[in-house]
Every structure is written in C-alpha cells, then in structure tokens.
CSV table of C-alpha atoms and ligand atoms in Angstrom, one decimal:
chain,number,residue,atom,x,y,z
D,1,MET,CA,13.0,-1.2,-3.5
D,2,LEU,CA,12.2,2.5,-3.8
D,3,ASN,CA,14.3,5.3,-5.3
D,4,SER,CA,13.0,8.1,-2.9
D,5,PRO,CA,11.9,8.2,0.7
D,6,LEU,CA,8.3,7.8,1.6
D,7,SER,CA,6.4,11.0,2.3
D,8,PRO,CA,5.5,11.7,5.9
D,9,SER,CA,1.9,10.7,5.5
D,10,SER,CA,2.8,7.4,3.8
D,11,THR,CA,5.3,6.7,6.5
D,12,GLU,CA,2.5,7.2,9.1
D,13,LEU,CA,0.2,4.9,7.1
D,14,VAL,CA,2.8,2.1,7.0
D,15,ILE,CA,3.3,2.4,10.8
D,16,SER,CA,-0.5,2.2,11.4
D,17,ILE,CA,-0.9,-0.8,9.0
D,18,LEU,CA,2.0,-2.7,10.7
D,19,ASP,CA,0.5,-1.9,14.1
D,20,MET,CA,-2.9,-3.2,13.1
D,21,VAL,CA,-1.3,-6.6,11.8
D,22,LEU,CA,1.1,-7.0,14.7
D,23,SER,CA,-0.8,-5.7,17.7
D,24,GLU,CA,-4.4,-6.5,16.7
D,25,GLY,CA,-3.6,-9.6,14.7
D,26,LYS,CA,-5.6,-8.5,11.6
D,27,PRO,CA,-4.7,-10.1,8.3
D,28,LEU,CA,-2.6,-7.8,6.1
D,29,ASP,CA,-5.2,-7.7,3.3
D,30,ARG,CA,-7.8,-6.5,5.9
D,31,ALA,CA,-5.4,-3.9,7.3
D,32,TYR,CA,-4.8,-2.6,3.8
D,33,SER,CA,-8.5,-2.3,3.0
D,34,VAL,CA,-9.3,-0.5,6.3
D,35,HIS,CA,-6.5,2.0,5.7
D,36,PHE,CA,-7.0,2.6,2.0
D,37,SER,CA,-10.8,2.9,1.9
D,38,GLY,CA,-11.8,6.5,1.3
D,39,LEU,CA,-8.3,7.7,0.6
D,40,GLN,CA,-7.6,9.4,-2.7
D,41,LEU,CA,-4.0,8.1,-3.2
D,42,ALA,CA,-2.4,7.6,-6.7
D,43,PRO,CA,-2.0,4.0,-7.6
D,44,SER,CA,1.7,4.5,-7.7
D,45,GLU,CA,1.7,5.8,-4.1
D,46,LEU,CA,-0.5,2.8,-3.0
D,47,ALA,CA,2.1,0.5,-4.7
D,48,ARG,CA,5.0,2.2,-2.8
D,49,ILE,CA,3.1,1.8,0.6
D,50,THR,CA,2.4,-1.9,0.0
D,51,LYS,CA,6.0,-2.5,-1.1
D,52,VAL,CA,7.4,-1.0,2.0
D,53,THR,CA,4.9,-2.7,4.3
D,54,GLY,CA,5.4,-6.1,2.6
D,55,ASP,CA,9.2,-5.7,2.9
D,56,MET,CA,8.9,-4.7,6.5
D,57,LEU,CA,6.9,-7.7,7.3
D,58,ARG,CA,9.2,-10.1,5.3
D,59,ARG,CA,12.2,-9.0,7.5
D,60,LEU,CA,10.5,-7.5,10.5
D,61,ASN,CA,13.0,-8.9,13.1
D,62,LEU,CA,15.9,-7.5,11.1
D,63,TYR,CA,14.5,-4.0,11.0
D,64,CYS,CA,13.4,-4.3,14.6
D,65,PHE,CA,17.0,-5.3,15.6
D,66,LEU,CA,18.6,-2.5,13.6
D,67,SER,CA,16.3,0.1,15.3
D,68,ASP,CA,16.1,-1.6,18.7
D,69,VAL,CA,12.4,-1.6,18.5
D,70,LYS,CA,10.2,-4.5,19.6
D,71,PRO,CA,7.2,-5.5,17.4
D,72,ASP,CA,4.8,-4.6,20.1
D,73,GLU,CA,6.3,-1.1,20.4
D,74,ILE,CA,5.5,-0.1,16.9
D,75,SER,CA,2.7,2.3,17.7
D,76,ARG,CA,5.1,4.2,20.0
D,77,LEU,CA,8.4,3.8,18.3
D,78,GLY,CA,7.4,3.2,14.6
D,79,THR,CA,9.2,6.2,13.4
D,80,ARG,CA,12.5,4.9,14.6
D,81,LEU,CA,11.8,1.6,12.8
D,82,MET,CA,10.9,3.4,9.6
D,83,ASN,CA,14.2,5.4,9.9
D,84,ALA,CA,16.1,2.1,10.1
D,85,TRP,CA,14.2,0.8,7.1
D,86,HIS,CA,15.3,3.9,5.1
D,87,MET,CA,18.9,3.7,6.2
D,88,PHE,CA,19.0,0.0,5.2
D,89,HIS,CA,17.8,0.8,1.8
D,90,GLY,CA,20.2,3.7,1.4
D,91,LEU,CA,17.4,6.4,1.3
D,92,GLU,CA,17.2,9.8,3.0
D,93,LEU,CA,15.0,9.7,6.1
D,94,PRO,CA,11.4,10.7,5.7
D,95,LYS,CA,10.8,14.2,6.7
D,96,LEU,CA,8.7,13.6,9.7
D,97,GLU,CA,7.7,16.4,12.1
D,98,TYR,CA,8.5,14.2,15.0
D,99,SER,CA,10.8,11.2,14.8
D,100,LEU,CA,12.7,9.2,17.4
D,101,PRO,CA,16.4,9.4,16.5
D,102,LEU,CA,18.5,6.5,15.5
D,103,SER,CA,22.2,7.5,15.4
D,104,GLU,CA,24.3,6.4,12.4
D,105,ALA,CA,26.9,4.9,14.8
D,106,GLU,CA,24.3,2.8,16.6
D,107,TYR,CA,22.8,1.7,13.3
D,108,VAL,CA,26.1,0.6,11.8
D,109,THR,CA,27.1,-1.4,14.9
D,110,ARG,CA,23.8,-3.3,14.8
D,111,LEU,CA,24.1,-3.8,11.0
D,112,GLU,CA,27.5,-5.4,11.4
D,113,GLU,CA,26.1,-7.7,14.1
D,114,ALA,CA,23.1,-8.6,12.0
D,115,LYS,CA,25.3,-9.6,9.0
D,116,LYS,CA,26.8,-12.4,11.2
D,117,GLN,CA,23.3,-14.0,11.8
D,118,ALA,CA,22.0,-15.5,8.6
D,119,ALA,CA,18.5,-16.2,9.9
D,120,LEU,CA,18.1,-12.7,11.3
D,121,TRP,CA,19.4,-11.2,8.1
D,122,ASP,CA,16.7,-13.2,6.2
D,123,GLY,CA,14.0,-11.9,8.6
D,124,CYS,CA,13.3,-15.4,9.8
D,125,PRO,CA,11.7,-16.0,13.3
D,126,GLN,CA,13.4,-18.8,15.4
D,127,TRP,CA,10.4,-21.2,15.1
D,128,LEU,CA,10.6,-21.0,11.3
D,129,GLU,CA,14.4,-21.3,11.3
D,130,ASP,CA,14.1,-24.5,13.5
D,131,MET,CA,11.4,-26.0,11.3
D,132,GLY,CA,13.2,-25.2,8.0
D,133,GLN,CA,16.5,-26.6,9.3
D,134,ALA,CA,14.8,-29.8,10.6
D,135,GLN,CA,12.7,-30.4,7.4
D,136,LEU,CA,14.7,-29.1,4.6
D,137,GLY,CA,18.3,-29.2,5.9
D,138,ASP,CA,20.8,-27.9,3.4
D,139,ASN,CA,18.0,-26.7,1.0
D,140,TRP,CA,16.6,-24.3,3.7
D,141,PRO,CA,19.0,-21.3,3.5
D,142,LYS,CA,18.2,-20.6,-0.1
D,143,GLU,CA,14.5,-21.0,0.4
D,144,ARG,CA,14.7,-18.7,3.5
D,145,ALA,CA,16.6,-16.1,1.4
D,146,ALA,CA,14.1,-16.3,-1.5
D,147,LEU,CA,11.2,-15.8,0.9
D,148,THR,CA,12.5,-12.3,1.7
D,149,LEU,CA,12.1,-11.2,-1.9
D,150,PRO,CA,9.0,-9.2,-3.0
D,151,PRO,CA,6.5,-11.4,-4.8
D,152,LYS,CA,6.3,-11.1,-8.6
D,153,ARG,CA,2.9,-10.3,-10.2
D,154,PHE,CA,1.5,-13.1,-12.3
D,155,ILE,CA,-1.8,-13.3,-14.2
D,156,ARG,CA,-3.4,-16.3,-16.1
D,157,ALA,CA,-4.8,-15.8,-19.5
D,158,ASN,CA,-8.4,-17.0,-19.5
D,159,THR,CA,-8.2,-19.3,-22.5
D,160,LEU,CA,-12.0,-19.4,-22.6
D,161,LYS,CA,-11.8,-15.9,-23.9
D,162,CYS,CA,-8.4,-15.2,-25.4
D,163,THR,CA,-4.9,-16.6,-26.0
D,164,ARG,CA,-1.9,-15.5,-23.8
D,165,ASP,CA,-0.5,-13.6,-26.8
D,166,GLU,CA,-3.8,-11.7,-27.4
D,167,LEU,CA,-4.0,-10.8,-23.7
D,168,GLY,CA,-0.3,-9.5,-23.7
D,169,LYS,CA,-1.1,-7.3,-26.7
D,170,LYS,CA,-4.4,-6.0,-25.3
D,171,LEU,CA,-2.7,-5.2,-22.0
D,172,ARG,CA,0.1,-3.4,-23.8
D,173,ASN,CA,-2.6,-1.1,-25.4
D,174,GLU,CA,-3.8,-0.4,-21.9
D,175,GLN,CA,-0.3,0.6,-20.8
D,176,VAL,CA,0.3,-2.6,-18.8
D,177,GLN,CA,3.7,-4.3,-19.6
D,178,THR,CA,4.0,-8.1,-19.3
D,179,GLN,CA,6.3,-10.9,-20.3
D,180,ILE,CA,5.8,-14.5,-21.0
D,181,VAL,CA,6.6,-17.0,-18.2
D,182,GLU,CA,8.6,-19.9,-19.7
D,183,GLY,CA,7.3,-23.3,-18.7
D,184,VAL,CA,3.8,-22.1,-17.6
D,185,GLU,CA,1.6,-22.0,-20.7
D,186,THR,CA,-1.1,-19.6,-19.5
D,187,ALA,CA,1.1,-17.3,-17.4
D,188,LEU,CA,2.2,-13.7,-18.0
D,189,GLU,CA,4.3,-11.7,-15.5
D,190,VAL,CA,3.3,-8.1,-15.0
D,191,THR,CA,6.4,-6.0,-15.1
D,192,SER,CA,4.9,-2.5,-14.7
D,193,ASP,CA,3.2,-1.0,-11.6
D,194,ALA,CA,-0.3,-1.0,-13.2
D,195,ALA,CA,-3.8,-0.7,-11.6
D,196,LEU,CA,-4.5,-4.2,-13.2
D,197,PHE,CA,-8.1,-4.5,-12.0
D,198,ARG,CA,-9.2,-1.2,-13.6
D,199,THR,CA,-8.3,-2.5,-17.1
D,200,GLU,CA,-10.8,-3.4,-19.7
D,201,SER,CA,-9.1,-6.7,-20.1
D,202,PHE,CA,-9.9,-7.5,-16.4
D,203,LYS,CA,-13.5,-6.3,-16.6
D,204,LYS,CA,-14.0,-8.5,-19.7
D,205,GLY,CA,-12.7,-11.5,-17.8
D,206,TRP,CA,-9.6,-12.1,-20.0
D,207,PHE,CA,-7.4,-12.8,-17.0
D,208,GLU,CA,-7.2,-13.7,-13.4
D,209,GLN,CA,-4.4,-12.8,-11.0
D,210,GLN,CA,-2.8,-16.1,-10.1
D,211,ASP,CA,0.7,-17.1,-9.1
D,212,ALA,CA,2.5,-19.0,-11.8
D,213,GLY,CA,3.1,-21.8,-9.3
D,214,SER,CA,-0.6,-22.1,-8.6
D,215,GLN,CA,-1.1,-22.3,-12.4
D,216,LEU,CA,1.3,-25.2,-12.4
D,217,VAL,CA,-0.6,-27.0,-9.7
D,218,ALA,CA,-3.9,-26.6,-11.6
D,219,SER,CA,-2.3,-27.9,-14.7
D,220,ALA,CA,-1.3,-31.1,-12.9
D,221,VAL,CA,-5.0,-31.9,-12.7
D,222,ASP,CA,-4.9,-32.3,-16.5
D,223,ALA,CA,-8.7,-32.2,-16.9
D,224,LYS,CA,-10.1,-33.0,-20.3
D,225,PRO,CA,-13.3,-31.7,-22.0
D,226,GLY,CA,-16.2,-34.0,-21.0
D,227,MET,CA,-14.6,-35.3,-17.8
D,228,ARG,CA,-16.2,-35.2,-14.3
D,229,VAL,CA,-13.9,-33.2,-12.1
D,230,ILE,CA,-14.1,-32.3,-8.4
D,231,ASP,CA,-12.1,-29.4,-6.8
D,232,ALA,CA,-12.9,-30.3,-3.2
D,233,CYS,CA,-11.2,-27.3,-1.4
D,234,ALA,CA,-12.0,-24.8,-4.0
D,235,GLY,CA,-12.1,-21.6,-1.9
D,236,ALA,CA,-12.8,-18.6,-4.1
D,237,GLY,CA,-11.8,-20.7,-7.1
D,238,GLY,CA,-8.3,-19.7,-8.3
D,239,LYS,CA,-7.6,-23.2,-9.4
D,240,THR,CA,-11.2,-24.1,-10.3
D,241,LEU,CA,-11.2,-21.4,-13.0
D,242,SER,CA,-7.9,-22.7,-14.4
D,243,ILE,CA,-9.4,-26.2,-14.5
D,244,ALA,CA,-12.6,-24.9,-16.2
D,245,ALA,CA,-10.5,-23.4,-18.9
D,246,GLN,CA,-8.7,-26.8,-19.4
D,247,MET,CA,-12.1,-28.4,-19.9
D,248,GLN,CA,-13.1,-25.7,-22.5
D,249,GLY,CA,-16.5,-25.5,-20.9
D,250,LYS,CA,-17.4,-29.1,-21.5
D,251,GLY,CA,-18.0,-31.7,-18.8
D,252,ARG,CA,-18.9,-31.2,-15.1
D,253,LEU,CA,-16.7,-29.3,-12.6
D,254,LEU,CA,-17.8,-29.5,-9.1
D,255,ALA,CA,-16.3,-26.9,-6.7
D,256,MET,CA,-16.7,-27.6,-3.0
D,257,ASP,CA,-15.7,-25.9,0.2
D,258,VAL,CA,-16.8,-25.7,3.8
D,259,GLU,CA,-17.3,-21.9,3.5
D,260,GLN,CA,-20.2,-20.8,1.5
D,261,TRP,CA,-19.0,-17.1,1.2
D,262,LYS,CA,-15.9,-18.4,-0.7
D,263,LEU,CA,-18.1,-20.4,-3.1
D,264,ASP,CA,-20.4,-17.3,-3.6
D,265,SER,CA,-17.3,-15.3,-4.6
D,266,LEU,CA,-16.2,-18.2,-6.9
D,267,LYS,CA,-19.7,-18.1,-8.7
D,268,GLN,CA,-19.2,-14.3,-9.4
D,269,ARG,CA,-15.7,-15.0,-10.9
D,270,ALA,CA,-16.9,-17.9,-12.9
D,271,ARG,CA,-19.5,-15.6,-14.5
D,272,ARG,CA,-17.0,-13.0,-15.4
D,273,ALA,CA,-14.7,-15.7,-16.8
D,274,ASN,CA,-17.5,-17.4,-18.8
D,275,ALA,CA,-16.7,-20.6,-17.1
D,276,SER,CA,-20.2,-22.1,-17.5
D,277,ASN,CA,-19.6,-25.7,-16.5
D,278,ILE,CA,-18.9,-25.0,-12.7
D,279,GLU,CA,-21.4,-26.2,-10.1
D,280,THR,CA,-20.7,-25.2,-6.4
D,281,ARG,CA,-21.6,-27.3,-3.4
D,282,LEU,CA,-21.1,-26.6,0.3
D,283,ILE,CA,-19.7,-29.5,2.3
D,284,ALA,CA,-22.2,-29.6,5.1
D,285,SER,CA,-21.2,-33.0,6.5
D,286,SER,CA,-19.4,-36.2,5.6
D,287,LYS,CA,-22.5,-37.3,3.6
D,288,THR,CA,-21.7,-34.7,1.0
D,289,ILE,CA,-18.5,-36.6,0.3
D,290,LYS,CA,-19.9,-40.1,0.7
D,291,ARG,CA,-22.6,-39.4,-2.0
D,292,LEU,CA,-19.8,-38.7,-4.6
D,293,LYS,CA,-18.0,-42.1,-4.0
D,294,LEU,CA,-16.1,-43.4,-7.0
D,295,SER,CA,-17.6,-40.6,-9.2
D,296,ALA,CA,-14.8,-38.5,-10.5
D,297,ASP,CA,-12.1,-38.7,-13.2
D,298,ARG,CA,-10.1,-36.1,-11.4
D,299,VAL,CA,-10.1,-34.8,-7.8
D,300,LEU,CA,-8.0,-31.9,-6.7
D,301,LEU,CA,-7.4,-31.6,-2.9
D,302,ASP,CA,-5.8,-28.2,-2.5
D,303,VAL,CA,-5.9,-28.6,1.3
D,304,PRO,CA,-5.7,-26.0,4.0
D,305,CYS,CA,-1.9,-25.6,5.0
D,306,SER,CA,0.6,-23.5,6.8
D,307,GLY,CA,1.2,-21.2,3.7
D,308,LEU,CA,4.9,-21.4,4.3
D,309,GLY,CA,5.5,-21.5,0.6
D,310,VAL,CA,3.7,-18.1,0.1
D,311,LEU,CA,5.4,-16.0,2.8
D,312,LYS,CA,6.6,-13.6,0.1
D,313,ARG,CA,3.0,-12.6,-0.5
D,314,ASN,CA,1.6,-13.2,3.0
D,315,PRO,CA,4.6,-12.3,5.2
D,316,ASP,CA,2.4,-11.6,8.2
D,317,ALA,CA,2.2,-15.4,8.7
D,318,LYS,CA,5.8,-15.3,10.0
D,319,TRP,CA,4.6,-13.3,13.0
D,320,ARG,CA,1.6,-15.3,13.8
D,321,ASP,CA,0.9,-18.6,15.7
D,322,THR,CA,1.7,-20.6,12.5
D,323,ALA,CA,3.9,-23.1,14.4
D,324,GLU,CA,1.2,-23.9,17.0
D,325,ARG,CA,-1.4,-24.3,14.3
D,326,LEU,CA,0.7,-26.7,12.2
D,327,PRO,CA,-0.2,-30.0,14.1
D,328,VAL,CA,-3.9,-29.2,13.7
D,329,LEU,CA,-3.5,-28.5,10.0
D,330,VAL,CA,-1.5,-31.7,9.5
D,331,GLU,CA,-4.3,-33.7,11.1
D,332,LEU,CA,-6.9,-31.9,8.9
D,333,GLN,CA,-4.9,-32.6,5.8
D,334,LYS,CA,-4.7,-36.3,6.7
D,335,HIS,CA,-8.4,-36.5,7.3
D,336,ILE,CA,-9.2,-34.7,3.9
D,337,LEU,CA,-6.8,-37.0,2.0
D,338,HIS,CA,-8.2,-40.1,3.5
D,339,SER,CA,-11.9,-39.3,3.3
D,340,TYR,CA,-12.1,-37.3,0.0
D,341,SER,CA,-10.0,-39.7,-2.0
D,342,ARG,CA,-13.0,-41.9,-2.0
D,343,MET,CA,-14.5,-39.7,-4.7
D,344,VAL,CA,-12.0,-40.8,-7.3
D,345,LYS,CA,-13.2,-43.5,-9.7
D,346,VAL,CA,-10.9,-46.5,-10.6
D,347,GLY,CA,-8.4,-45.2,-13.2
D,348,GLY,CA,-9.0,-41.6,-12.1
D,349,ILE,CA,-6.4,-39.2,-10.8
D,350,LEU,CA,-6.1,-37.6,-7.4
D,351,VAL,CA,-4.0,-34.4,-7.1
D,352,TYR,CA,-3.0,-33.4,-3.5
D,353,ALA,CA,-1.5,-29.9,-3.2
D,354,THR,CA,-0.4,-27.4,-0.7
D,355,CYS,CA,1.2,-24.0,-0.7
D,356,SER,CA,3.8,-25.1,1.7
D,357,ILE,CA,7.4,-26.4,1.1
D,358,MET,CA,7.6,-28.3,4.3
D,359,PRO,CA,7.7,-32.2,3.8
D,360,GLU,CA,5.6,-32.7,6.9
D,361,GLU,CA,2.6,-31.3,5.0
D,362,ASN,CA,3.6,-32.8,1.7
D,363,ARG,CA,5.5,-36.0,0.8
D,364,ASP,CA,5.2,-37.3,4.4
D,365,GLN,CA,1.4,-37.1,4.0
D,366,ILE,CA,1.4,-38.9,0.8
D,367,ASP,CA,3.8,-41.7,2.0
D,368,ALA,CA,1.6,-42.3,5.1
D,369,PHE,CA,-1.5,-42.3,2.9
D,370,LEU,CA,0.0,-44.8,0.5
D,371,VAL,CA,0.8,-47.3,3.3
D,372,GLU,CA,-2.9,-47.5,4.2
D,373,ASN,CA,-4.3,-47.0,0.8
D,374,THR,CA,-2.7,-49.6,-1.5
D,375,HIS,CA,-5.5,-49.1,-4.1
D,376,PHE,CA,-3.7,-45.8,-5.0
D,377,ARG,CA,-0.2,-45.5,-6.7
D,378,LEU,CA,2.0,-42.4,-6.8
D,379,LEU,CA,2.5,-41.3,-10.4
D,380,GLU,CA,4.7,-38.3,-9.6
D,381,ASP,CA,5.2,-35.4,-7.2
D,382,ASP,CA,7.1,-32.2,-7.2
D,383,THR,CA,7.9,-29.3,-4.8
D,384,ILE,CA,8.0,-25.9,-6.5
D,385,SER,CA,11.0,-24.3,-4.8
D,386,VAL,CA,10.7,-20.6,-4.2
D,387,ALA,CA,14.3,-20.1,-4.8
D,388,ASP,CA,14.6,-22.1,-8.0
D,389,SER,CA,11.3,-20.9,-9.7
D,390,GLY,CA,10.9,-17.3,-8.5
D,391,PHE,CA,7.2,-18.3,-8.0
D,392,ASP,CA,5.4,-19.0,-4.8
D,393,GLY,CA,6.3,-22.4,-3.2
D,394,PHE,CA,3.9,-25.3,-3.7
D,395,TYR,CA,3.8,-29.1,-3.5
D,396,MET,CA,1.7,-31.4,-5.7
D,397,ALA,CA,1.4,-35.1,-5.9
D,398,ARG,CA,-0.5,-37.1,-8.6
D,399,LEU,CA,-1.9,-40.4,-7.6
D,400,GLU,CA,-3.9,-42.9,-9.7
D,401,ARG,CA,-6.6,-45.0,-8.3
D,402,ILE,CA,-5.9,-48.6,-9.4
D,403,ALA,CA,-8.7,-50.5,-7.6
D,404,GLU,CA,-11.8,-50.0,-5.5
I,1,SAM,C1,-5.5,-23.6,0.1
I,1,SAM,S1,-7.2,-23.0,0.3
I,1,SAM,C2,-7.8,-23.3,-1.3
I,1,SAM,C3,-7.4,-22.3,-2.3
I,1,SAM,C4,-8.1,-22.5,-3.7
I,1,SAM,N1,-8.1,-23.9,-4.2
I,1,SAM,C5,-7.5,-21.6,-4.8
I,1,SAM,O1,-6.8,-22.0,-5.6
I,1,SAM,O2,-7.8,-20.4,-4.7
I,1,SAM,C6,-7.9,-24.3,1.2
I,1,SAM,C7,-9.4,-24.2,1.2
I,1,SAM,O3,-9.9,-25.4,2.0
I,1,SAM,C8,-11.1,-25.1,2.7
I,1,SAM,N2,-11.3,-26.0,3.7
I,1,SAM,C9,-11.0,-26.0,5.0
I,1,SAM,N3,-11.4,-27.2,5.5
I,1,SAM,C10,-12.0,-28.0,4.6
I,1,SAM,C11,-12.6,-29.2,4.6
I,1,SAM,N4,-12.7,-30.0,5.7
I,1,SAM,N5,-13.1,-29.6,3.5
I,1,SAM,C12,-13.0,-28.9,2.3
I,1,SAM,N6,-12.4,-27.7,2.2
I,1,SAM,C13,-11.9,-27.2,3.4
I,1,SAM,C14,-10.8,-23.6,3.1
I,1,SAM,O4,-12.0,-22.9,3.3
I,1,SAM,C15,-10.0,-23.0,2.0
I,1,SAM,O5,-10.9,-22.4,1.1
C-alpha cells in the first residue's frame, strides 16, 4: 500500500476527510475537493492520501475494530484509528504531536479476533454481508474480498483521435506508464502514479478515464456508423463517448438524462473528444420518451443502481443507507426498463446495464421484464465479476425487439 508512514499533516488530512464523509455524509469526491482545493501538495502526496483514505473506507469496520474506535468517534479518536492502520500495514506510526495510544498487545489480541471473522476482515458491513450471501451464495466471499482491493486506473483510447498503441506511446513520452488490457480493445491500464489530467494527451482529447468493465458495457451496444442510437441514462457521458467512437462520428447519438448539469458536462467532454454526432436532451416528462417510440437501432439503459459493483472506487457507499435505498432503486429500474424500451425499433437492440453485481438489480429484472414483454428476446447477458476480472463489477443484458 505505502512504503513509509504518512506525514503528520497528511494523517490529519485523512482524518478530516473521513470525518466529513462519515459524520456529515458528504460524498468522498466532494470531501477530496473541499480538502485539496488551495493546497500546494505534490501529486505523489495527494496519491498517498487518497490511497490511504480509500483503503480506510474499504475496510473501515476492520480498522475501527482493531483500534476500538467507532466511525462516529473519528474526529475525536482518529489518531488512534490511523495508528491501527499503520500497524496493520507494518509501517512505523506517524510522528504526530498528540496521538491516542494503542498498545501493541491490545492490537494483536484484536487482530487475532478479526482474523476469525471473514466479513469483518474484508471490511464488510452486516447488511452487505447478508445481501451478498442471500443473492450470490458461494460466489460472494471472493467478490467481497476483491471489493477490498484498490481500484486499478484504466483509460479508454479515443479512437476518433488516435489508436490505443499511439496513445500508449504518446503517454510514455509524457512519463506515464501504461499496459494493454487483454480482451478490452480500447483500454489501457495506467501503472504509474501520474497526474493524468495534466498531460497533453488528455488536453487533446486522446483519452477518457473509464473503467475497463464500463468499456465492455459500452461495446455491448455494438453501434455502427449511420445508426440511430439512444443512451437514455447518459449522465456525464462516460459510455456515450465510447459509443460515439464506435459510430466514427456517423449517424445520430441521442444522450438523455433527467439532470441537465450532467448533460452540460457531457457536451464539454464531447467537444474535447471530437464526438460531433451527439445530441443531448433532458427527459422532462414521459412525453420525451413517447415521442421517440420505435425510433432507435440501439438503446442503452445504464440505469441508476446501488453501485455495489464499484465499491472499490466508491467505498463510502458501504457506510451509507444503500440497503434502505435499494427497493426504491429496483422500482425505478423496473420503470425505466418497461417505459424506455418502447424507443427500440423492431430488429433493434436494447442493452440494460448496471454497476451492481446483485441479481436483484440484474437478471431478476430482465426475467420479470421478459414475462410481460414477449416482443423482446434475450440474446445474452453477463455479470462482470470484480474478483475474476480485476475491473469494476457490472451487469449487461442484450435484448432484441422481435415485434411491435
Ligand atoms: C449509472 S448512471 C449513468 C452513468 C453513465 N451512463 C456513464 O457511463 O457515465 C445513471 C444515470 O441515470 C440518471 N437517471 C436517474 N433517473 C433517471 C430516469 N428516470 N431517466 C433517465 N435517467 C435517469 C442519473 O441522473 C444518472 O446520470
């Protein structure tokens, strides 16, 4: 994880970021931007801070158990928690002016106890353990363990501007090391701690940061030049931009969402990427969807979901009300699938996707949909396992519309 302890000031920063996420409920990204804005930290120190904070959140209950600190005590007892983190990773303790002690003997007793509890060892809250066991059974422990690992950094070569090989060479000249990701045509894994977004390659729109699993979902759309394609839950356009590259700028790509600010951000990214065939449209009411009835060769529904496949990247979701929100999300997914599928023309393909690995949001939704919608047939589906792929976890199903 690290090969030397955090400095006292970086330790304080981690404690403050954790406190903002856990006590104030702020999203992790927001907590980073609040804490980092105006700071003159070297990119390598920023990387160390985000590595430690991410790991802390991935296994928070383990570190809390080892230090005998509760998540809501972090502002007061955070130094003790940080000491436990350093001991766990075999590092000297940070040289803080004031730090609550954690004796070696107490730590070792707790460590031995933790080793006997697999879910605790993997930093898994009880609600998630119950859900994983119920929905994934024997496959759950390996996914649970994989979700404790730091996320890899992947980028997608923007084939509207360059090939993947050209991008790899150009980045090497900019001191960024990458390697090819087997099985994902456009993906490179970034293997050095580089300030990616300061590179010329990024400024010129040669790549986007995008998980390799997300790239696989976008490629399941299989959009061809000249087609009419709708990305109906486009957000800020991670997958829309991938699809635009598949279409080589030819045909019509309509990106829709219920949040205008996300579509505005998509437009900016599209300009940088030279993706000229994207049109954005806010979904203001059900009429927006009805007007597009039977109009598209491809429709991607990358629906709102629990995010339980992307916990490596967004580990704060483990410590939020994700379980309580799930039934609401499942209903919304059902609604989007039933209503938005009307936009697919006969012979066209509907791709349903989530960044969850839980069948309730995935295959169960498709099975229920097919019972009531016999004018669709399932072509294939796949769950990208976090453990088997090393990517984020996703689900995708491809359905063909066979009649009106
Ligand atoms: C999983 S995110 C999409 C991520 C995006 N496709 C990407 O690759 O970056 C789901 C999106 O669905 C949007 N959304 C929520 N409710 C919706 C609805 N009823 N109709 C369409 N989009 C909706 C959210 O605003 C969010 O941007």
